[in-house]
Tab-separated table of C-alpha atoms in Angstrom:
chain	number	residue	atom	x	y	z
A	1	MET	CA	-7.551	-6.855	-18.028
A	2	THR	CA	-4.490	-9.595	-18.717
A	3	ARG	CA	-3.418	-12.696	-16.981
A	4	PHE	CA	0.207	-12.761	-16.613
A	5	ASP	CA	2.247	-16.516	-16.360
A	6	VAL	CA	5.101	-15.206	-14.364
A	7	ALA	CA	8.470	-17.564	-13.809
A	8	ARG	CA	8.639	-17.623	-10.314
A	9	THR	CA	13.072	-17.264	-9.279
A	10	GLN	CA	14.822	-17.908	-5.729
A	11	GLN	CA	12.775	-16.553	-3.340
A	12	PRO	CA	12.175	-17.168	0.422
A	13	LYS	CA	8.942	-18.522	1.612
A	14	SER	CA	9.412	-17.131	5.027
A	15	THR	CA	9.284	-13.275	4.674
A	16	ALA	CA	6.611	-14.192	3.139
A	17	ALA	CA	7.860	-12.392	-0.449
A	18	TYR	CA	9.035	-9.071	1.819
A	19	GLY	CA	12.591	-9.785	1.697
A	20	SER	CA	14.829	-9.649	-1.263
A	21	LEU	CA	16.861	-13.035	-2.030
A	22	ARG	CA	19.186	-12.098	-4.363
A	23	PHE	CA	19.480	-7.995	-5.340
A	24	GLY	CA	23.070	-9.381	-7.854
A	25	PRO	CA	21.905	-12.725	-9.221
A	26	LEU	CA	18.354	-12.829	-10.075
A	27	ARG	CA	18.716	-9.255	-12.706
A	28	TYR	CA	20.965	-11.187	-15.045
A	29	GLN	CA	18.613	-14.608	-14.778
A	30	LEU	CA	15.879	-11.821	-15.707
A	31	LYS	CA	17.997	-10.206	-18.610
A	32	ARG	CA	18.049	-13.036	-20.705
A	33	THR	CA	13.931	-13.935	-20.269
A	34	ILE	CA	12.546	-10.241	-20.575
A	35	GLY	CA	14.686	-7.901	-22.225
A	36	MET	CA	14.374	-4.961	-22.691
A	37	LEU	CA	11.089	-3.105	-20.486
A	38	PRO	CA	9.237	-0.910	-22.119
A	39	THR	CA	9.957	2.550	-22.925
A	40	PRO	CA	8.298	6.046	-23.538
A	41	ASP	CA	10.439	5.384	-26.743
A	42	ASN	CA	9.115	1.032	-27.665
A	43	SER	CA	6.119	2.217	-29.252
A	44	GLU	CA	5.085	-0.870	-28.884
A	45	CYS	CA	4.432	-0.334	-25.086
A	46	SER	CA	4.911	3.475	-24.611
A	47	ARG	CA	1.572	3.326	-22.909
A	48	HIS	CA	2.881	1.009	-20.207
A	49	ARG	CA	5.898	0.960	-17.690
A	50	ILE	CA	6.260	-1.328	-14.392
A	51	VAL	CA	6.974	0.132	-11.319
A	52	MET	CA	8.976	-2.416	-8.534
A	53	ASP	CA	8.660	-2.698	-5.557
A	54	LEU	CA	12.240	-1.897	-3.924
A	55	VAL	CA	13.199	-3.498	-0.467
A	56	VAL	CA	16.061	-1.880	0.867
A	57	ASN	CA	15.416	-1.305	4.193
A	58	HIS	CA	15.492	-5.140	5.219
A	59	CYS	CA	16.668	-8.060	3.393
A	60	SER	CA	15.934	-11.578	3.569
A	61	SER	CA	17.627	-14.438	6.203
A	62	ASP	CA	18.396	-16.353	3.918
A	63	HIS	CA	20.000	-13.377	1.612
A	64	ALA	CA	23.925	-14.358	0.555
A	65	TRP	CA	25.292	-11.173	1.552
A	66	PHE	CA	22.936	-12.033	5.537
A	67	GLN	CA	24.558	-15.023	4.794
A	68	ARG	CA	28.149	-14.177	4.687
A	69	ALA	CA	27.222	-11.140	7.518
A	70	CYS	CA	26.751	-15.100	9.586
A	71	GLU	CA	29.924	-16.629	9.388
A	72	THR	CA	32.441	-14.560	10.155
A	73	ARG	CA	32.861	-10.690	11.174
A	74	ASP	CA	35.980	-9.672	9.249
A	75	CYS	CA	33.818	-10.448	6.106
A	76	PRO	CA	32.884	-6.963	4.530
A	77	GLU	CA	29.045	-7.492	4.256
A	78	HIS	CA	29.289	-8.463	8.558
A	79	ASP	CA	28.374	-4.461	8.383
A	80	TYR	CA	25.409	-4.114	5.790
A	81	PHE	CA	23.557	-5.232	9.243
A	82	TYR	CA	23.172	-3.679	11.677
A	83	TRP	CA	25.192	-6.097	15.477
A	84	ARG	CA	25.322	-5.562	19.149
A	85	ASP	CA	27.623	-8.037	20.658
A	86	PRO	CA	25.557	-9.362	23.978
A	87	GLN	CA	25.043	-6.710	27.542
A	88	PRO	CA	28.028	-7.453	29.902
A	89	SER	CA	25.908	-7.718	33.084
A	90	THR	CA	23.141	-10.515	30.931
A	91	ASN	CA	24.612	-11.910	29.267
A	92	GLY	CA	21.618	-11.687	26.959
A	93	PRO	CA	19.524	-9.062	24.410
A	94	PRO	CA	21.804	-5.624	24.112
A	95	ASP	CA	17.881	-3.876	25.446
A	96	ASP	CA	14.121	-4.718	25.024
A	97	GLN	CA	13.488	-3.537	22.030
A	98	ARG	CA	10.038	-5.672	19.887
A	99	ALA	CA	9.693	-6.469	16.392
A	100	CYS	CA	6.631	-5.521	14.782
A	101	PHE	CA	5.974	-9.016	13.385
A	102	GLY	CA	6.411	-9.889	17.643
A	103	GLY	CA	9.140	-12.041	19.518
A	104	PRO	CA	12.574	-9.306	20.392
A	105	ALA	CA	13.790	-7.218	17.606
A	106	TRP	CA	17.554	-8.643	18.926
A	107	VAL	CA	18.752	-11.928	17.031
A	108	TRP	CA	21.427	-14.710	18.164
A	109	VAL	CA	23.760	-15.824	15.500
A	110	GLU	CA	26.237	-17.754	17.614
A	111	SER	CA	28.469	-18.053	15.291
A	112	VAL	CA	30.059	-14.639	15.545
A	113	GLY	CA	29.146	-13.783	19.351
A	114	ARG	CA	26.404	-11.225	18.179
A	115	TYR	CA	22.614	-9.859	18.241
A	116	TYR	CA	21.190	-8.532	14.867
A	117	TYR	CA	18.535	-6.287	14.642
A	118	ALA	CA	15.165	-6.816	12.624
A	119	HIS	CA	12.626	-4.543	12.941
A	120	PHE	CA	9.961	-6.400	11.810
A	121	GLY	CA	11.055	-9.873	12.197
A	122	ALA	CA	13.969	-12.208	12.461
A	123	GLN	CA	13.540	-13.255	9.059
A	124	GLN	CA	14.172	-10.377	7.670
A	125	PRO	CA	17.517	-8.232	8.302
A	126	ASP	CA	17.160	-4.446	8.598
A	127	LEU	CA	20.348	-3.555	6.182
A	128	ASN	CA	22.599	-0.686	8.172
A	129	TRP	CA	21.458	1.949	4.923
A	130	HIS	CA	24.628	4.029	7.069
A	131	ASN	CA	27.369	1.776	6.279
A	132	PRO	CA	28.426	3.607	2.415
A	133	ALA	CA	28.947	0.382	0.872
A	134	LEU	CA	25.801	-0.781	1.267
A	135	ARG	CA	24.146	1.702	-0.239
A	136	HIS	CA	26.283	1.884	-3.057
A	137	ASP	CA	25.338	-1.950	-3.525
A	138	ILE	CA	21.650	-0.979	-3.397
A	139	TYR	CA	21.717	2.432	-5.726
A	140	ASP	CA	23.973	0.399	-8.814
A	141	MET	CA	21.318	-2.791	-8.408
A	142	MET	CA	18.207	-0.151	-8.659
A	143	ASN	CA	20.158	1.841	-11.859
A	144	TRP	CA	20.453	-1.692	-12.842
A	145	TRP	CA	17.219	-2.358	-13.146
A	146	LEU	CA	16.033	2.004	-14.380
A	147	ASP	CA	18.558	1.807	-16.978
A	148	LYS	CA	16.725	-1.958	-18.407
A	149	GLY	CA	13.142	0.490	-18.228
A	150	ILE	CA	11.156	0.480	-15.541
A	151	GLY	CA	8.680	3.246	-15.198
A	152	GLY	CA	9.784	3.999	-11.935
A	153	PHE	CA	10.207	2.634	-7.601
A	154	ARG	CA	7.864	1.588	-5.271
A	155	MET	CA	9.976	1.919	-2.446
A	156	ASP	CA	8.638	-0.332	1.006
A	157	VAL	CA	9.134	1.715	3.973
A	158	ILE	CA	11.349	3.979	3.279
A	159	GLU	CA	11.153	5.987	6.165
A	160	LEU	CA	12.669	3.590	7.634
A	161	ILE	CA	15.699	3.764	6.213
A	162	GLY	CA	17.453	6.537	7.666
A	163	LYS	CA	16.192	4.603	11.453
A	164	ASP	CA	18.996	5.336	14.891
A	165	VAL	CA	18.340	2.149	16.792
A	166	ASP	CA	19.794	2.565	20.081
A	167	ALA	CA	17.751	6.022	20.789
A	168	ARG	CA	14.673	3.901	19.347
A	169	HIS	CA	13.430	5.885	16.466
A	170	TYR	CA	12.209	4.325	14.032
A	171	TYR	CA	10.796	5.760	11.474
A	172	GLU	CA	11.234	9.266	9.743
A	173	GLY	CA	14.839	8.958	11.716
A	174	PRO	CA	17.692	11.055	11.680
A	175	ASP	CA	18.801	10.261	8.272
A	176	VAL	CA	16.203	9.880	6.740
A	177	HIS	CA	16.431	13.089	4.020
A	178	ARG	CA	20.075	12.719	3.595
A	179	PHE	CA	19.889	9.087	2.434
A	180	ILE	CA	17.161	9.459	-0.162
A	181	ARG	CA	18.707	12.380	-1.575
A	182	GLU	CA	21.577	10.741	-2.081
A	183	MET	CA	19.486	8.093	-4.069
A	184	HIS	CA	17.582	10.532	-6.171
A	185	GLN	CA	21.319	12.306	-6.886
A	186	LYS	CA	22.040	8.337	-7.451
A	187	CYS	CA	19.856	7.241	-9.537
A	188	LEU	CA	17.120	8.688	-9.928
A	189	LYS	CA	17.707	12.875	-11.507
A	190	GLY	CA	17.014	13.382	-15.021
A	191	ARG	CA	15.839	9.720	-15.229
A	192	ASP	CA	11.541	9.466	-17.128
A	193	VAL	CA	10.608	7.776	-14.145
A	194	MET	CA	7.684	7.632	-10.588
A	195	THR	CA	8.783	7.282	-7.509
A	196	VAL	CA	6.318	6.384	-4.753
A	197	GLY	CA	7.916	5.785	-0.770
A	198	GLU	CA	5.597	3.886	1.722
A	199	THR	CA	5.333	5.899	4.737
A	200	TRP	CA	3.223	4.865	8.087
A	201	ALA	CA	4.479	7.806	9.784
A	202	ALA	CA	4.439	10.273	7.862
A	203	THR	CA	1.802	13.761	8.092
A	204	PRO	CA	0.225	16.792	6.152
A	205	ASP	CA	3.561	18.636	7.595
A	206	THR	CA	6.284	16.433	7.073
A	207	ALA	CA	4.339	14.784	3.550
A	208	LEU	CA	6.072	18.162	0.837
A	209	GLY	CA	10.066	16.600	3.021
A	210	TYR	CA	9.268	13.688	0.552
A	211	CYS	CA	7.524	14.753	-2.443
A	212	GLY	CA	7.936	18.940	-2.330
A	213	ARG	CA	8.949	20.085	-5.825
A	214	ASP	CA	12.180	21.763	-4.448
A	215	ARG	CA	13.250	18.296	-2.227
A	216	ALA	CA	14.920	16.337	-4.523
A	217	GLU	CA	13.747	13.142	-2.943
A	218	LEU	CA	9.824	11.773	-4.171
A	219	ASP	CA	7.386	12.121	-6.716
A	220	MET	CA	4.533	10.842	-4.137
A	221	VAL	CA	4.154	8.994	-0.542
A	222	PHE	CA	1.896	6.098	0.440
A	223	ASN	CA	-0.027	8.273	3.845
A	224	PHE	CA	-1.784	6.072	6.606
A	225	ASN	CA	-3.076	8.113	8.846
A	226	HIS	CA	-6.840	7.341	7.088
A	227	ILE	CA	-5.224	3.766	7.434
A	228	GLN	CA	-4.307	3.861	11.613
A	229	ALA	CA	-7.082	6.005	12.396
A	230	ALA	CA	-9.860	3.060	12.430
A	231	TRP	CA	-7.656	1.017	13.789
A	232	ASP	CA	-7.924	-0.392	17.595
A	233	PRO	CA	-4.748	2.164	20.027
A	234	HIS	CA	-4.190	-1.333	21.923
A	235	GLN	CA	-4.246	-3.827	19.416
A	236	GLY	CA	-3.612	-2.788	16.103
A	237	ARG	CA	-4.923	-3.816	14.106
A	238	PHE	CA	-6.251	-6.802	15.002
A	239	GLY	CA	-8.641	-5.437	16.765
A	240	PRO	CA	-12.374	-4.172	16.098
A	241	ASN	CA	-12.788	-1.495	12.974
A	242	LEU	CA	-13.551	1.896	13.713
A	243	PHE	CA	-13.660	3.325	10.554
A	244	ASP	CA	-16.252	7.107	10.992
A	245	LEU	CA	-16.293	8.797	8.352
A	246	VAL	CA	-16.417	11.888	9.535
A	247	THR	CA	-12.409	11.061	10.820
A	248	HIS	CA	-11.522	9.473	7.841
A	249	LYS	CA	-12.953	12.877	5.562
A	250	MET	CA	-10.515	15.464	7.463
A	251	ILE	CA	-7.999	13.367	7.170
A	252	LEU	CA	-8.735	13.351	2.893
A	253	ASN	CA	-9.243	17.140	3.024
A	254	ASP	CA	-6.589	17.882	5.265
A	255	TRP	CA	-4.027	15.552	2.660
A	256	GLN	CA	-5.489	17.675	-0.405
A	257	VAL	CA	-5.059	21.008	1.082
A	258	ALA	CA	-1.665	20.465	2.239
A	259	LEU	CA	-0.364	19.077	-0.699
A	260	ALA	CA	-3.442	21.402	-3.327
A	261	GLU	CA	0.120	23.277	-4.099
A	262	ASP	CA	3.383	21.179	-3.595
A	263	GLY	CA	4.016	17.817	-4.337
A	264	TRP	CA	1.202	14.961	-4.984
A	265	ASN	CA	-1.306	12.636	-2.697
A	266	SER	CA	-1.635	9.425	-3.599
A	267	LEU	CA	-4.415	7.648	-3.982
A	268	TYR	CA	-6.080	4.302	-2.348
A	269	LEU	CA	-8.203	2.684	-0.225
A	270	SER	CA	-6.323	-0.853	-0.454
A	271	ASN	CA	-3.253	-2.777	-1.587
A	272	HIS	CA	-1.188	-6.364	0.173
A	273	ASP	CA	-1.533	-4.716	3.752
A	274	LEU	CA	-4.497	-3.971	4.622
A	275	PRO	CA	-7.808	-5.716	4.115
A	276	ARG	CA	-10.544	-5.915	0.872
A	277	PRO	CA	-12.579	-2.373	1.268
A	278	VAL	CA	-16.051	-3.015	0.395
A	279	SER	CA	-15.255	-5.475	3.600
A	280	HIS	CA	-13.912	-3.085	4.990
A	281	TYR	CA	-15.765	0.611	4.520
A	282	ALA	CA	-19.216	-0.672	3.787
A	283	ASP	CA	-21.007	-3.700	2.738
A	284	ASP	CA	-18.900	-6.522	1.060
A	285	GLY	CA	-23.585	-8.816	1.218
A	286	ASP	CA	-26.260	-7.220	-1.201
A	287	TYR	CA	-24.899	-4.092	-1.744
A	288	ARG	CA	-21.214	-5.833	-2.462
A	289	VAL	CA	-20.963	-4.478	-6.570
A	290	ARG	CA	-22.788	-1.366	-5.533
A	291	SER	CA	-20.360	-0.088	-2.611
A	292	ALA	CA	-17.565	-0.941	-4.744
A	293	LYS	CA	-18.490	1.355	-7.408
A	294	MET	CA	-19.180	4.416	-4.384
A	295	LEU	CA	-15.872	3.861	-2.835
A	296	GLY	CA	-14.446	3.670	-6.849
A	297	LEU	CA	-15.402	6.990	-7.722
A	298	VAL	CA	-15.545	8.534	-4.068
A	299	THR	CA	-11.784	7.802	-3.515
A	300	HIS	CA	-9.657	8.037	-7.566
A	301	MET	CA	-12.130	11.678	-7.864
A	302	MET	CA	-10.521	13.804	-5.517
A	303	LYS	CA	-6.640	14.854	-6.938
A	304	GLY	CA	-3.539	13.205	-6.310
A	305	THR	CA	-2.205	9.601	-8.465
A	306	PRO	CA	-5.081	6.470	-8.348
A	307	PHE	CA	-3.523	3.329	-6.935
A	308	ILE	CA	-5.828	-0.154	-7.711
A	309	TYR	CA	-4.838	-2.854	-6.108
A	310	GLN	CA	-5.627	-6.500	-7.763
A	311	GLY	CA	-9.412	-7.647	-7.122
A	312	GLU	CA	-10.042	-3.822	-6.445
A	313	GLU	CA	-11.903	-3.331	-9.590
A	314	ILE	CA	-14.778	-6.288	-9.502
A	315	GLY	CA	-14.822	-6.313	-5.809
A	316	MET	CA	-13.725	-8.671	-4.404
A	317	THR	CA	-14.397	-9.305	-0.176
A	318	ASN	CA	-12.530	-10.294	2.309
A	319	VAL	CA	-11.711	-13.865	2.753
A	320	ARG	CA	-13.072	-15.979	6.926
A	321	PHE	CA	-10.601	-18.319	8.326
A	322	ASP	CA	-12.295	-20.317	11.627
A	323	ARG	CA	-8.860	-21.883	12.973
A	324	PHE	CA	-5.522	-20.362	13.300
A	325	GLU	CA	-3.583	-22.270	10.560
A	326	GLN	CA	-5.625	-20.873	8.357
A	327	PHE	CA	-3.862	-17.950	8.586
A	328	ARG	CA	-0.035	-17.339	6.207
A	329	ASP	CA	0.496	-13.644	7.080
A	330	ILE	CA	3.663	-13.764	9.367
A	331	GLU	CA	2.243	-10.470	11.397
A	332	THR	CA	-0.759	-12.578	11.814
A	333	LEU	CA	0.652	-15.124	13.504
A	334	GLY	CA	3.783	-12.963	15.312
A	335	GLN	CA	1.246	-11.599	17.187
A	336	PHE	CA	-1.077	-14.416	17.710
A	337	LYS	CA	1.760	-15.644	20.278
A	338	ASP	CA	2.131	-11.988	21.829
A	339	GLN	CA	-0.610	-11.388	22.265
A	340	ILE	CA	-1.750	-14.720	23.613
A	341	ALA	CA	0.540	-15.102	25.697
A	342	ALA	CA	-0.794	-11.348	27.164
A	343	GLY	CA	-4.235	-12.873	27.436
A	344	LYS	CA	-5.768	-11.761	24.985
A	345	ASP	CA	-8.366	-14.729	23.846
A	346	PRO	CA	-7.503	-16.536	20.736
A	347	GLN	CA	-11.532	-16.416	18.758
A	348	ALA	CA	-11.288	-12.309	20.051
A	349	PHE	CA	-7.967	-12.235	18.063
A	350	ILE	CA	-9.215	-14.546	14.963
A	351	ASP	CA	-11.628	-12.156	14.715
A	352	GLY	CA	-9.996	-9.090	14.293
A	353	ALA	CA	-6.913	-10.762	12.319
A	354	ASN	CA	-10.444	-11.349	9.911
A	355	ALA	CA	-11.956	-7.799	9.691
A	356	ASN	CA	-8.814	-6.085	9.453
A	357	GLY	CA	-5.713	-8.599	9.237
A	358	ARG	CA	-3.394	-8.695	5.438
A	359	ASP	CA	-4.476	-12.084	4.357
A	360	ASN	CA	-7.512	-10.525	2.832
A	361	ALA	CA	-5.679	-8.808	0.376
A	362	ARG	CA	-3.298	-12.191	-0.573
A	363	THR	CA	-5.976	-14.659	-1.041
A	364	PRO	CA	-5.512	-15.511	-4.883
A	365	MET	CA	-6.921	-13.438	-7.881
A	366	GLN	CA	-9.621	-14.398	-8.467
A	367	TRP	CA	-10.189	-14.927	-12.007
A	368	ASP	CA	-13.233	-17.646	-12.379
A	369	ALA	CA	-14.954	-20.145	-10.637
A	370	GLY	CA	-12.851	-22.633	-12.007
A	371	HIS	CA	-10.254	-25.010	-10.208
A	372	ALA	CA	-8.043	-22.218	-7.472
A	373	ALA	CA	-10.308	-19.460	-9.117
A	374	GLY	CA	-8.178	-19.887	-12.084
A	375	PHE	CA	-4.790	-18.043	-10.197
A	376	THR	CA	-3.081	-21.790	-10.166
A	377	GLN	CA	-2.471	-25.544	-11.750
A	378	GLY	CA	-1.349	-26.301	-8.373
A	379	MET	CA	-2.334	-25.475	-4.600
A	380	PRO	CA	-1.988	-22.120	-3.536
A	381	TRP	CA	0.043	-20.979	-0.357
A	382	ILE	CA	-3.348	-19.426	1.154
A	383	ASP	CA	-7.194	-20.651	1.169
A	384	VAL	CA	-8.672	-19.676	-1.975
A	385	ASN	CA	-11.462	-17.537	-0.795
A	386	PRO	CA	-14.913	-19.899	-1.273
A	387	ASN	CA	-16.400	-16.797	-3.240
A	388	HIS	CA	-14.627	-17.257	-5.898
A	389	ARG	CA	-17.816	-19.482	-7.572
A	390	SER	CA	-19.247	-16.190	-7.660
A	391	ILE	CA	-17.475	-13.107	-7.685
A	392	ASN	CA	-14.502	-13.461	-10.226
A	393	VAL	CA	-12.872	-11.421	-13.373
A	394	VAL	CA	-15.844	-13.813	-16.269
A	395	GLN	CA	-18.354	-12.813	-13.627
A	396	ASP	CA	-17.728	-9.526	-12.960
A	397	ARG	CA	-15.916	-8.610	-17.138
A	398	ALA	CA	-19.839	-10.409	-18.483
A	399	ASP	CA	-21.352	-7.604	-17.321
A	400	PRO	CA	-22.203	-4.625	-18.562
A	401	ASP	CA	-23.034	-3.117	-15.338
A	402	GLY	CA	-20.008	-4.768	-13.293
A	403	VAL	CA	-17.577	-4.171	-10.827
A	404	PHE	CA	-15.166	-3.490	-14.204
A	405	ALA	CA	-17.463	-1.561	-16.755
A	406	PHE	CA	-16.977	1.345	-14.012
A	407	TYR	CA	-13.756	1.731	-13.231
A	408	ARG	CA	-13.452	1.776	-17.412
A	409	ASN	CA	-15.445	5.120	-16.853
A	410	MET	CA	-14.207	6.446	-14.396
A	411	ILE	CA	-10.544	5.923	-15.636
A	412	ALA	CA	-12.310	7.385	-18.985
A	413	LEU	CA	-13.534	10.725	-17.263
A	414	ARG	CA	-10.245	11.571	-15.480
A	415	ARG	CA	-8.541	11.206	-18.857
A	416	ASN	CA	-11.016	13.313	-20.131
A	417	ALA	CA	-11.877	16.077	-17.129
A	418	PRO	CA	-8.740	18.385	-16.352
A	419	VAL	CA	-10.488	19.616	-13.544
A	420	ILE	CA	-9.538	15.427	-11.828
A	421	THR	CA	-6.262	16.128	-12.205
A	422	HIS	CA	-5.233	19.724	-11.490
A	423	GLY	CA	-8.879	21.299	-9.798
A	424	ASP	CA	-8.694	22.466	-6.609
A	425	PHE	CA	-10.803	20.372	-3.671
A	426	THR	CA	-13.433	21.719	-1.566
A	427	LEU	CA	-14.551	19.343	0.526
A	428	LEU	CA	-18.859	19.321	1.462
A	429	TYR	CA	-20.880	18.215	4.782
A	430	ASP	CA	-17.773	17.409	6.750
A	431	GLU	CA	-19.782	17.057	9.898
A	432	HIS	CA	-22.494	14.575	7.665
A	433	PRO	CA	-21.837	10.477	9.688
A	434	ASP	CA	-23.148	9.600	6.760
A	435	VAL	CA	-22.520	11.224	2.916
A	436	PHE	CA	-18.907	12.188	1.860
A	437	ALA	CA	-18.573	15.230	-0.814
A	438	TYR	CA	-16.389	17.739	-2.144
A	439	ILE	CA	-16.614	19.712	-5.068
A	440	ARG	CA	-13.394	20.323	-7.333
A	441	ARG	CA	-12.715	23.256	-9.544
A	442	TRP	CA	-10.696	24.717	-12.956
A	443	GLN	CA	-10.487	27.236	-15.027
A	444	GLY	CA	-14.292	27.415	-15.850
A	445	GLN	CA	-14.999	23.166	-15.024
A	446	GLU	CA	-16.633	21.915	-11.905
A	447	LEU	CA	-16.618	18.447	-10.286
A	448	LEU	CA	-19.050	17.713	-7.562
A	449	VAL	CA	-18.919	14.366	-6.503
A	450	VAL	CA	-21.691	12.796	-3.710
A	451	ALA	CA	-21.183	9.701	-1.984
A	452	SER	CA	-23.123	7.494	0.574
A	453	PHE	CA	-21.279	4.917	2.547
A	454	ALA	CA	-25.089	4.237	5.101
A	455	ALA	CA	-27.320	1.078	5.130
A	456	THR	CA	-30.540	2.932	4.844
A	457	SER	CA	-31.837	5.721	2.920
A	458	VAL	CA	-29.309	9.287	3.178
A	459	GLU	CA	-31.180	12.386	2.388
A	460	VAL	CA	-29.178	16.325	1.311
A	461	LYS	CA	-29.364	19.557	0.607
A	462	VAL	CA	-27.034	21.356	-1.930
A	463	PRO	CA	-25.225	24.314	-0.366
A	464	ASP	CA	-25.784	26.957	-1.218
A	465	ALA	CA	-22.353	27.435	-3.026
A	466	VAL	CA	-22.090	24.820	-5.102
A	467	GLY	CA	-26.207	25.726	-6.948
A	468	ALA	CA	-28.577	22.955	-8.155
A	469	ASP	CA	-28.139	24.247	-11.619
A	470	GLY	CA	-26.778	23.176	-14.675
A	471	TRP	CA	-24.822	19.854	-13.515
A	472	THR	CA	-24.824	16.764	-15.632
A	473	CYS	CA	-23.684	13.381	-14.100
A	474	LEU	CA	-21.025	12.144	-16.040
A	475	LEU	CA	-21.068	8.734	-14.080
A	476	SER	CA	-22.980	6.855	-10.941
A	477	ASN	CA	-23.557	3.244	-9.659
A	478	LEU	CA	-27.446	4.364	-10.225
A	479	PRO	CA	-29.182	5.544	-12.340
A	480	SER	CA	-32.167	7.480	-10.630
A	481	ILE	CA	-29.243	9.928	-8.328
A	482	LYS	CA	-31.196	13.386	-9.124
A	483	ILE	CA	-30.161	16.944	-7.642
A	484	GLY	CA	-34.156	17.579	-6.903
A	485	ALA	CA	-36.429	20.542	-7.616
A	486	ASP	CA	-35.539	21.218	-3.721
A	487	ARG	CA	-32.233	21.040	-4.306
A	488	LYS	CA	-32.423	17.779	-2.410
A	489	LEU	CA	-30.165	15.269	-3.136
A	490	ARG	CA	-32.370	11.542	-2.002
A	491	LEU	CA	-29.462	8.885	-1.601
A	492	ALA	CA	-29.989	4.671	-2.040
A	493	PRO	CA	-28.053	3.006	0.652
A	494	PHE	CA	-24.208	3.491	-0.991
A	495	ALA	CA	-24.922	5.483	-3.666
A	496	ALA	CA	-22.747	7.562	-5.833
A	497	ALA	CA	-21.981	9.686	-8.024
A	498	ALA	CA	-19.764	12.362	-10.292
A	499	TRP	CA	-22.102	15.647	-11.991
A	500	GLY	CA	-20.648	18.151	-14.110
A	501	LYS	CA	-20.588	22.149	-15.302
A	502	GLY	CA	-18.369	23.079	-18.349
A	503	ILE	CA	-16.959	19.575	-18.522
């Protein structure tokens, strides 16, 4: 684990780093700074590639394109965005669409006498992908980075680029696959790169439309079915945590089955939009370290590519804010106004934001116990989690039985056991409320993974189809997890282990 000191270029504060302020001039500034990025032909860095975040559904309201678009209707950039005239009868917005982060989706610009569309918020005007000139400029930017040697793109809300705004068909809109296929043809085809698309609406039934081997679109998608299953149906992420293990297992099983022979899965529990896994799924108190290991093992032994978000590898937890003024996430700020106006109790909203809000993943990385957790010598943009004094990289790496050491062992196991990459997937104990278990098989290799999500001890019997003999424990978060002579597994709170045959 290495700290990189990055000289920040211009970034619009109002977009919370979500919208690009510059697509063009930044490239040439970085050219002088970074030279050529690691590529497969660069032996010094051949094991490391940089995958960039590609945000092209929208840009910053401070972007030069948008600034010019707001000056006159006659410039080319005006058509890079979705504009509508006022309603003749009311002289107000063209309709009543709402932005995801709160407030109206249509924003008035006096200088051109029109409203622009902002799906998320006024700071992030949506780009009009139906304009061929816009797509040309985006592809030009992408090819510049690809020619520099980046390893690919994580594509932010890519399913939104084909939207039909007037029909309110946003996610997986009518033109999304046409645009992604064109992007692949113009930028990705023939390159040794990886692409993963953020797709909140994708399901096991639609996933292969993005990542099927004959689609010429993406390599994989981030799906959010297992994430949204724990959200309140009315309050979304700002309601109570409704995590249910049986539902969680069945969703992940459906994805494993759907992409068993075609396409590819992404494996994750955490990212910049989600609460910390130990706080959301398990225990961030006395069993924090054990929980972090359990969640990593049961998630990343499935078939797919693991994605590990910063802090996950040391078991970082949610932060608790007591005052609304401490929050920084623009979704939280906008939804607070809307939900309080609708009658929700302010403290109930704060409780929901503390449990599930996006700021949990955005507090500074906890490098050490010092000032600002070693993240900066100045003042960070958001409060540091007070527990950085005991939960930090220095302390965890000093522990040979820490979370980081476990993750290293887990990565080594994945590299050395082809069954994890290629094997089939069979879910076990599908209706058990506390145990997540499965078996993987491939060319004589077998892998059995069992994990307890319970805060109390649990006992399960090894299924006859699995057999109780011949298993070797490959990795566990406790030293005493064994298959008994009576074919039973006795699991302590949040225990997890992986056993192998022929590995």
